[in-house]
Structures are given as C-alpha cells and as structure tokens.
Short mmCIF file of C-alpha atoms in Angstrom, two decimals:
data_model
loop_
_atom_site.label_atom_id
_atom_site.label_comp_id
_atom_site.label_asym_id
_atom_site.label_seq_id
_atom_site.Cartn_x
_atom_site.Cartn_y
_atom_site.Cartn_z
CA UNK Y 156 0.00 0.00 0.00
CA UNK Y 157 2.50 2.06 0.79
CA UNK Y 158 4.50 1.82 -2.34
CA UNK Y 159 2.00 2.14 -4.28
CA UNK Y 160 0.71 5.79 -2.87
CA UNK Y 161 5.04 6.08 -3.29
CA UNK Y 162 4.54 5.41 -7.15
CA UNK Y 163 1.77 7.28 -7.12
CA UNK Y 164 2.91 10.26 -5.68
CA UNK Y 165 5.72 10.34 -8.25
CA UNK Y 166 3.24 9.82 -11.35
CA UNK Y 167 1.61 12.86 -10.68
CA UNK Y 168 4.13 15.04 -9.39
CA UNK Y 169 5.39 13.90 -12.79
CA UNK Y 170 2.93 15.13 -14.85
CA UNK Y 171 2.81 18.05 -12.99
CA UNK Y 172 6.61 18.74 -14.12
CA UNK Y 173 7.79 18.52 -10.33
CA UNK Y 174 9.72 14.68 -10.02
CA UNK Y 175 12.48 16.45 -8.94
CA UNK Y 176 11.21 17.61 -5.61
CA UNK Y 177 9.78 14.99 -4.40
CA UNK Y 178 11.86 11.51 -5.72
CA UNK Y 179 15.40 11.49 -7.57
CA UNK Y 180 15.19 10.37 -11.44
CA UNK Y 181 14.11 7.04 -11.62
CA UNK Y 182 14.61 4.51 -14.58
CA UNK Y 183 11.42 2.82 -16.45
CA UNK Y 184 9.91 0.55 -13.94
CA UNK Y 185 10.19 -3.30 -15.11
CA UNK Y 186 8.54 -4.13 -17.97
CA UNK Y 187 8.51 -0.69 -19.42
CA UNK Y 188 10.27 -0.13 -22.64
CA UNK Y 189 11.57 3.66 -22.86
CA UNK Y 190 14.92 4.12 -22.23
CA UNK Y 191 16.19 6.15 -19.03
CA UNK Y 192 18.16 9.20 -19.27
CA UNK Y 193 20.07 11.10 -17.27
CA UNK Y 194 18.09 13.68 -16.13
CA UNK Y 195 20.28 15.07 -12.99
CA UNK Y 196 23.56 16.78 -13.58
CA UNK Y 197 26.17 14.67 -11.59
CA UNK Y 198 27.23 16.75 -8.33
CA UNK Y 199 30.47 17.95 -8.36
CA UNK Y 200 31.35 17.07 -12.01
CA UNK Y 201 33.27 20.12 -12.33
CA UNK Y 202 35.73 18.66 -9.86
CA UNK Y 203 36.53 15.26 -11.13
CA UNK Y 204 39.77 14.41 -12.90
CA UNK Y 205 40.81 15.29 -16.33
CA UNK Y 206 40.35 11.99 -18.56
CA UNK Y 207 41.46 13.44 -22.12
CA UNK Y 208 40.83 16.30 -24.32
CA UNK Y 209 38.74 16.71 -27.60
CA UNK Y 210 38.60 18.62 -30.50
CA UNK Y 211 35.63 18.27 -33.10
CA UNK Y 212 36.07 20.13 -36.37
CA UNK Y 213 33.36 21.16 -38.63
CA UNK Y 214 29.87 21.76 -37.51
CA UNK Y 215 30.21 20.73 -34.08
CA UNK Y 216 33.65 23.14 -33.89
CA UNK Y 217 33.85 22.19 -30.44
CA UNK Y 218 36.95 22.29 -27.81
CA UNK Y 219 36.41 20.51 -24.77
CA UNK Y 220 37.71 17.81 -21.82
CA UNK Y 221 36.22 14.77 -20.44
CA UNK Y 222 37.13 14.48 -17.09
CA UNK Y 223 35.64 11.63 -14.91
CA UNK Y 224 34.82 10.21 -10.93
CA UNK Y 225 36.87 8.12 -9.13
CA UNK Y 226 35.00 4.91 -10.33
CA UNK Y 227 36.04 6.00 -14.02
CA UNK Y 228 39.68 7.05 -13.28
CA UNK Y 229 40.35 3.65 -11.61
CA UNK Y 230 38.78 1.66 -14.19
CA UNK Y 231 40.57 3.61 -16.66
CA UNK Y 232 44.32 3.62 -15.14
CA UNK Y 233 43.50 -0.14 -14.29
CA UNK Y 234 42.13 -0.35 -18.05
CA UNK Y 235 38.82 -2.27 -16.87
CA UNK Y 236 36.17 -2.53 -19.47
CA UNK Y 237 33.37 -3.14 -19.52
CA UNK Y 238 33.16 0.14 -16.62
CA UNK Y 239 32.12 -1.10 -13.16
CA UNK Y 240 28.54 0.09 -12.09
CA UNK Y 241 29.16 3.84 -10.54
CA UNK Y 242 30.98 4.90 -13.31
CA UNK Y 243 30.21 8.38 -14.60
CA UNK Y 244 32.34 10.48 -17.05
CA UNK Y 245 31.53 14.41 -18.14
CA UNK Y 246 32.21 15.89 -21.45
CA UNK Y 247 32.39 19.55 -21.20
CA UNK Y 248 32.30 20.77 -24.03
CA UNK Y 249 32.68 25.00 -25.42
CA UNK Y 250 33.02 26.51 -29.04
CA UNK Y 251 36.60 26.10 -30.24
CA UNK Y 252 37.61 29.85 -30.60
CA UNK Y 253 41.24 31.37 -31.76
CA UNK Y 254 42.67 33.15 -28.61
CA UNK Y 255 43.39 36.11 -29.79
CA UNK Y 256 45.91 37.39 -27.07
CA UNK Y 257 48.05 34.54 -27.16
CA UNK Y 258 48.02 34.90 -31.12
CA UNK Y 259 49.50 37.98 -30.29
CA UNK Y 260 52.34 36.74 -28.58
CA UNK Y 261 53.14 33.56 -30.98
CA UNK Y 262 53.12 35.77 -33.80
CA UNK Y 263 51.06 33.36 -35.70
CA UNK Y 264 47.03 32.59 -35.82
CA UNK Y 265 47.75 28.76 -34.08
CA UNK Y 266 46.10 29.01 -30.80
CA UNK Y 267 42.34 27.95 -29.86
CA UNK Y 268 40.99 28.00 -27.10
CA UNK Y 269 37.34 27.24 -25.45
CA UNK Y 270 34.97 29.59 -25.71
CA UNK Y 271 31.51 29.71 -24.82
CA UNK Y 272 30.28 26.81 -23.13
CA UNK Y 273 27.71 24.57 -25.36
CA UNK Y 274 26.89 21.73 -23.09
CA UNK Y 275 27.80 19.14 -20.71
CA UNK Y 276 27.18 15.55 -21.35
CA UNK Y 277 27.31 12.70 -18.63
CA UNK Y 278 27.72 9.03 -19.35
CA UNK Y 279 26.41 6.78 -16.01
CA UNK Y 280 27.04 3.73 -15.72
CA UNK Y 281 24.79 1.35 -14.29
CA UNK Y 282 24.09 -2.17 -15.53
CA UNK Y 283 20.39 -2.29 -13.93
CA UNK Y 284 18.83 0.47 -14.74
CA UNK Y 285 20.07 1.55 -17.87
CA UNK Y 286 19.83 -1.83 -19.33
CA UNK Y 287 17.56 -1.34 -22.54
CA UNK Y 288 21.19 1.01 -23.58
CA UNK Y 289 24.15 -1.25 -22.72
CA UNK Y 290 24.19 -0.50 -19.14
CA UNK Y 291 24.87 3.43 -19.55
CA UNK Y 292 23.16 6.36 -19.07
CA UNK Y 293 23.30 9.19 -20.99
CA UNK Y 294 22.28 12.79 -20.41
CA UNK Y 295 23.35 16.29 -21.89
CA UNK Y 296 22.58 19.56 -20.36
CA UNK Y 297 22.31 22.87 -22.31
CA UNK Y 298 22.16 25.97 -20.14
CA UNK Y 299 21.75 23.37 -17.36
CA UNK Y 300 18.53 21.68 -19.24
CA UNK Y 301 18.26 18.23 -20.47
CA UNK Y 302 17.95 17.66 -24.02
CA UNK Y 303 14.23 16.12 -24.68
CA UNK Y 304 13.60 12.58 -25.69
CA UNK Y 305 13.86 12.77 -29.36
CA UNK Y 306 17.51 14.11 -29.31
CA UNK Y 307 18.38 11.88 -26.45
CA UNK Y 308 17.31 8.66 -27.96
CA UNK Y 309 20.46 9.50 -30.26
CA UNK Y 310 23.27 8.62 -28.07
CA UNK Y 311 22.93 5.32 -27.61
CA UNK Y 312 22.45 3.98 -31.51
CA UNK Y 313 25.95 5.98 -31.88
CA UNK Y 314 27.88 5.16 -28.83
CA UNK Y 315 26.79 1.64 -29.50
CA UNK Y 316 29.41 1.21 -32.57
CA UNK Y 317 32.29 1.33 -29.53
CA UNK Y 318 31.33 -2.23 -28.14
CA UNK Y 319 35.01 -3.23 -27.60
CA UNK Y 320 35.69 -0.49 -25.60
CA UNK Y 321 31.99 -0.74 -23.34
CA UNK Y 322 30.31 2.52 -25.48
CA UNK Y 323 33.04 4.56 -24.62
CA UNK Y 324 35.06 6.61 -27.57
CA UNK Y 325 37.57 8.59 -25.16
CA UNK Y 326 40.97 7.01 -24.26
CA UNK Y 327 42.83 8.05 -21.25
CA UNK Y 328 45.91 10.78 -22.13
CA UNK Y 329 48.71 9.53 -19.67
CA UNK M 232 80.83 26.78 8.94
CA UNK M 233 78.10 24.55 8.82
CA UNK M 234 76.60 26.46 6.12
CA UNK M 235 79.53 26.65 4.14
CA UNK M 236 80.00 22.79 4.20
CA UNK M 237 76.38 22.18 3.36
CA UNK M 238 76.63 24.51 0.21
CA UNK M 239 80.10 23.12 -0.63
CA UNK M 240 78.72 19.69 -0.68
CA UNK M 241 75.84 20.93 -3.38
CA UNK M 242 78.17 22.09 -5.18
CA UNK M 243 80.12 19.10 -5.50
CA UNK M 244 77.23 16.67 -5.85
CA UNK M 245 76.18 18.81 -8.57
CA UNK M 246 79.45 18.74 -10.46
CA UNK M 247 79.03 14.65 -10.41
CA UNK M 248 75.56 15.08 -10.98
CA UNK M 249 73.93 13.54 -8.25
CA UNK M 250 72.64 16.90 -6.60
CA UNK M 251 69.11 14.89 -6.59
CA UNK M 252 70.31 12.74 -4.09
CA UNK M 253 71.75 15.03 -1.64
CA UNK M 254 69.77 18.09 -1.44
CA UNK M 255 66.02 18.80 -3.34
CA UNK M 256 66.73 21.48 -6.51
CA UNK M 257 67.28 24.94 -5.12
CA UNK M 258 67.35 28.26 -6.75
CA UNK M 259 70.36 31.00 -7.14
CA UNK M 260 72.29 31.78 -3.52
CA UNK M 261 70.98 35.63 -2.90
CA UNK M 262 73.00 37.94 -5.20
CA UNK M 263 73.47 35.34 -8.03
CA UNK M 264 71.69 35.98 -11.04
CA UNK M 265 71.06 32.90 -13.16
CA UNK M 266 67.35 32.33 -13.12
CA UNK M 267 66.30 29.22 -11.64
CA UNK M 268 64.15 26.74 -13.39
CA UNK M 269 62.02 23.97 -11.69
CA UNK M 270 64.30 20.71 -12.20
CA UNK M 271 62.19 18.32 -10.56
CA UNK M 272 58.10 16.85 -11.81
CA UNK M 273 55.71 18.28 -9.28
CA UNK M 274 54.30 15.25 -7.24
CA UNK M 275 50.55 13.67 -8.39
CA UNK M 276 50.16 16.47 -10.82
CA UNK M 277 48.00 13.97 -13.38
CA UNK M 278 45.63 14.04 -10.38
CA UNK M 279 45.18 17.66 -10.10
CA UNK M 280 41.66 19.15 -11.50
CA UNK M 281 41.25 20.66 -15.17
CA UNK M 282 41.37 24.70 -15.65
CA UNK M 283 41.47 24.01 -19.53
CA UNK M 284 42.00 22.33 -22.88
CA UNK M 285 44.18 24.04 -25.62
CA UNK M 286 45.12 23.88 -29.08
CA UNK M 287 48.05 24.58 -30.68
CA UNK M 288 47.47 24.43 -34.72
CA UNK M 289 51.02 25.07 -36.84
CA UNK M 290 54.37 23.51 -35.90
CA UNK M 291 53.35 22.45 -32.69
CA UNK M 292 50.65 20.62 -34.25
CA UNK M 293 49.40 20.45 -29.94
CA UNK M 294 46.40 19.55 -28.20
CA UNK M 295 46.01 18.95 -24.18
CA UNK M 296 45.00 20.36 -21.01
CA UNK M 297 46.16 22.57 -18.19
CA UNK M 298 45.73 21.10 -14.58
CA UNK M 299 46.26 22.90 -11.16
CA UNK M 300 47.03 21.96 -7.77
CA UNK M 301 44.10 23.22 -5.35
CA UNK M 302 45.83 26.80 -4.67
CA UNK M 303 45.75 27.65 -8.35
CA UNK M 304 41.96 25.90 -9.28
CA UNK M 305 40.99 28.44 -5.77
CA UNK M 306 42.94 31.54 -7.15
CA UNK M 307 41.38 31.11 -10.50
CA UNK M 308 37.70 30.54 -8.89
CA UNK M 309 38.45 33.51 -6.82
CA UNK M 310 39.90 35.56 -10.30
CA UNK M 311 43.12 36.17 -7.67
CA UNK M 312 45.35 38.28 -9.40
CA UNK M 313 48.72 37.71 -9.06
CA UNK M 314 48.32 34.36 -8.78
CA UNK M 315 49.83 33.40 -4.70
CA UNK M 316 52.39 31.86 -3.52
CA UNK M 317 51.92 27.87 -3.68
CA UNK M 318 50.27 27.80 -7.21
CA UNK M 319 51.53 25.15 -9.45
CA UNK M 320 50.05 25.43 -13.17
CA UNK M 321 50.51 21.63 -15.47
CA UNK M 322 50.50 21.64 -18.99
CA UNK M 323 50.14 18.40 -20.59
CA UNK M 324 51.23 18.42 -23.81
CA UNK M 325 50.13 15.78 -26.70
CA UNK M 326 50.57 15.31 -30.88
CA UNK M 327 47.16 16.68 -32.07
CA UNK M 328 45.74 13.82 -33.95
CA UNK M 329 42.74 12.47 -36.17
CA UNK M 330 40.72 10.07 -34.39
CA UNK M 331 39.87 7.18 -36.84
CA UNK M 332 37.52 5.44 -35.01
CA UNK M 333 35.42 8.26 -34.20
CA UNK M 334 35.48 9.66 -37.82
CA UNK M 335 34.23 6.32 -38.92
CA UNK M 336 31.25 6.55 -36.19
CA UNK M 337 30.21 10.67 -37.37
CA UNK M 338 31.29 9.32 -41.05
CA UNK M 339 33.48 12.52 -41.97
CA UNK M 340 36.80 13.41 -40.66
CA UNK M 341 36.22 15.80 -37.61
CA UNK M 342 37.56 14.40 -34.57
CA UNK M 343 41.39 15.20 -33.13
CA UNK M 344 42.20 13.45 -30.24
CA UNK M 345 45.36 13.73 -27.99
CA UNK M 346 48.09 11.12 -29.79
CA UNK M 347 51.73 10.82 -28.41
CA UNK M 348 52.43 12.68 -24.94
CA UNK M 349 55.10 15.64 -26.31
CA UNK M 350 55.95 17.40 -23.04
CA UNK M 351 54.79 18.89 -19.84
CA UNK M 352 55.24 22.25 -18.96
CA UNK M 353 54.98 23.78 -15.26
CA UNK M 354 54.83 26.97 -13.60
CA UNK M 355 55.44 26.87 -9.73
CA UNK M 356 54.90 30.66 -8.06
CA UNK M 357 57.52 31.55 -5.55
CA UNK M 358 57.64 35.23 -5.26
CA UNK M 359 61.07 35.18 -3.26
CA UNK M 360 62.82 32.07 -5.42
CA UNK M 361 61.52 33.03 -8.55
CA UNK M 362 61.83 36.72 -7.96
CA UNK M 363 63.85 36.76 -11.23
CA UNK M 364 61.47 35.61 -13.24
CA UNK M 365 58.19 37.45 -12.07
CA UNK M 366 57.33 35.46 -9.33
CA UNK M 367 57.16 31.96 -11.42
CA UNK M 368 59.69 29.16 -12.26
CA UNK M 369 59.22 27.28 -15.08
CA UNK M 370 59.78 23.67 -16.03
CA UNK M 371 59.62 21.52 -19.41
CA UNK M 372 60.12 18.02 -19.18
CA UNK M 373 60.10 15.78 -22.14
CA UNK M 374 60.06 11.74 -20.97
CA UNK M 375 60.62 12.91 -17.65
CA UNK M 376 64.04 14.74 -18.79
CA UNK M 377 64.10 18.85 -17.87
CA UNK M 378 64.46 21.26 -20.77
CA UNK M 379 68.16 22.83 -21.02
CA UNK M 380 69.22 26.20 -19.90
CA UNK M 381 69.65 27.69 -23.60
CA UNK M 382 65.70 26.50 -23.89
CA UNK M 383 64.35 27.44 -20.21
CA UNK M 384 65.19 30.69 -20.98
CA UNK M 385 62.90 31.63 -23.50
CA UNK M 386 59.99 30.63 -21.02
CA UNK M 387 59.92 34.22 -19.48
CA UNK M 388 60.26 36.47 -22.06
CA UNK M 389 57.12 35.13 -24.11
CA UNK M 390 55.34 34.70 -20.57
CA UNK M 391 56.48 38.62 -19.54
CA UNK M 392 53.71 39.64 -21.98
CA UNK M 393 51.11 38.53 -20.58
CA UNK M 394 51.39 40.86 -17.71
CA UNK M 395 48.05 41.73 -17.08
CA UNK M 396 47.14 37.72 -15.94
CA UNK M 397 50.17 37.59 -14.07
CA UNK M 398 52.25 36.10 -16.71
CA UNK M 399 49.44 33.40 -17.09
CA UNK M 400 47.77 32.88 -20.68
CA UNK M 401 45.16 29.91 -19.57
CA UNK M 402 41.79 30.97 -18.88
CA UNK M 403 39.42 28.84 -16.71
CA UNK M 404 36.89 26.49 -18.30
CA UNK M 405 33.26 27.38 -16.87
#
C-alpha cells in the first residue's frame, strides 16, 4: 500500500513537471520499454579528474575535456572494461575559438581556445537500470537543461558502434 | 661553517651530478643571477583538477589540457590576481591527432584526439625564489628529462607579456 501511494505520488508530481522535488530520477519501472536518461547533472562534475581532451572540427567546432569520478579514473588507469557500475564520465564541451591574445604573442594565428560553453554531457554507468542502452546512461545539459527525448534517444544507436571499448570513444591521455 | 659545508657539498654533488640525491633542486644563492628553473616533476600532478584544454594548430601541431594543484583551481575561482604563492600550473602536452575510429562513427573526418604525450610544462609561483622571473619558475620536461638552460630561458620572455594575468595565458573552463 505504501508503495503504491510512493509510485503514485511520483506519477503525478510527474505530470505536474515537479519529479524532482519529491523523488530522484528514476529509470522505467520493469517491464517498461523507454529508455532512461540522465536527467540530474552529476554533483560535483566540475571537480573530477581530467580523462582526455577533444577537439571536433566542422559543424560541431567544439573544444572541450572529459574528465571523470573516481570509479572511471580507476577503471581507466587499471584499463577495466566493460566500466564497473558507478561509473560516470563528463564531457564539457565549449566553441573552439582562436585566442586572440596569445596569437598575439606567438606571432602566428595557431592558438584555440574554449569559448563559450555549449553543453555538458554525462555518461552513467549502471548495468540495472540503464539496461535497454548497454548499461549506460546518458544525459546532456544545455544551459543546465536536459535535451528532450527525441535528441536523447540519439546517443545510444551511436555510442553503440564502440562495443570493444563498453560505449566509450575517449581514451585516457597519460 | 656549517653552512659553508652544506653549500660546498651541493656544489660538488652537482658537479658529479647527483645533486638529486643530496639536497632537493634549489634556486640561485641571494646575489646570483642565473634564473632558476624547476628541475624536478611536481608530485601527483596527473591528479590535479582541469582549468582548460588548448590547441596549438602550426608547428606544434598540440592539443592537451592545463591542470592545477588546489591553490591555483581556488585563485582562479576567486579571479586572484597575481596568482599566490603555492600555485603550481601543469600543462600536458600531446601530438594533435585524427581520431579514426570516431570519424568512422560521425562518417566525416572531424575528430582530433590527444596522440603521443610531447611534453609537460609547469609553472610553480615563488615570489622570493623566482623573484627573477616574475614570481614563477618554469619547467619543461620531455620523458621525464628537464628542458636545457639555452631552452628554459625563453619561457619568461614570451610569458612577460602577458602581464596583465600575471604572466598566465590559460583561462578557466566554466
């Protein structure tokens, strides 16, 4: 009885827009078929340690890091894959801009920089509930909002071409 | 007399080139005026926290991160200008190169990933040993081995212009 008025509670805060305040972000219960996302930003992110960097030309002209918990450094340095459950990594990512100042001082146009941030995107690792897309998580956070279902049912059909290295494109820089 | 021997003995171990063993690195006895680099890897600095990712396009061909111990990730939080005493600044250095397997995954050539480590650079702040050098000594270490003098040298002129950020040209990464 008293889950269900639990379950309850959360379906309508839920359609009221207010899961947040009352129960963390919870995967599809069993049975369901919609994937989970990430739907929290990760506390502390900003803190964790540096993983790699990452440069995407064209469209996405993006400069960036992924930096990762302690669960993801440790699997990493220890080169564990698939990632053990706990794992979380954060790609912050900003427009890839020419630094002018330092241009300056090289005497050349050669030096970019980040700019303006763009997003940050959070892999999670957790085998049970986000089984339905090979045990990860994924969420991405614009201006500190999630991107809606449509876009975020396209991370997992991509990151699923890295299977030998558990969804996971970025190497560790020693 | 004490003080005599001790320096005497540096001075010897240096000549045979053990100077590591005896004493840690030390800069210029008061009234000397060689500028002093830093000779020895800061401790754990792979696990310090990211400030930022840079590109270098052009001969350096460069793409990595900056990392700093917690005075300088404080100071930069805090926009402390000059930096204080205590702030170590890493730059990681790595061949800026295409990332096949993520090219084949976005199906164009866009991604540059971090390739073979190059170098990493430091900048420790010790207004009283570095007073030579505005406040900052300056290491380069390629596999673990310390730039040479003729090199080290042409750390603070290029650095002197950015006087405005304390000699600093990395920004922090929102």
């Amino acid at each position: 009885m008293k889950r269900f008025t639990f379950f309850f509670l959360v379906a309508v805060a839920t359609m009221g827009g207010i899961a947040a305040l009352v129960a963390p972000a919870r995967g599809p219960a069993e049975g369901e078929s919609a994937p989970a996302f990430v739907t929290e930003i990760p506390q502390g992110y900003r803190d964790w340690r540096w993983i790699s960097s990452a440069h995407e030309a064209g469209k996405l002209n993006s400069l960036g890091a992924v930096l990762g918990n302690d669960v993801a450094i440790n699997a990493y340095r220890e080169k564990k894959i698939p990632f053990p459950d706990g794992t979380i990594l954060a790609a912050l990512h900003y427009r890839n801009v020419p630094s002018a100042e330092n241009n300056k001082v090289f005497g050349q146009a050669q030096s970019f920089v980040p700019g303006a941030p763009t997003n940050v995107q959070f892999m999670v690792k957790d085998s049970k509930k986000y089984a339905a897309t090979g045990g990860w998580g994924f969420g991405h956070f614009a201006d500190g909002k999630p991107g809606n279902a449509a876009f975020m049912k396209t991370c997992f059909p991509c990151h699923e071409k890295a299977k030998a290295t558990d969804l996971v494109f970025t190497r560790y820089a020693p």
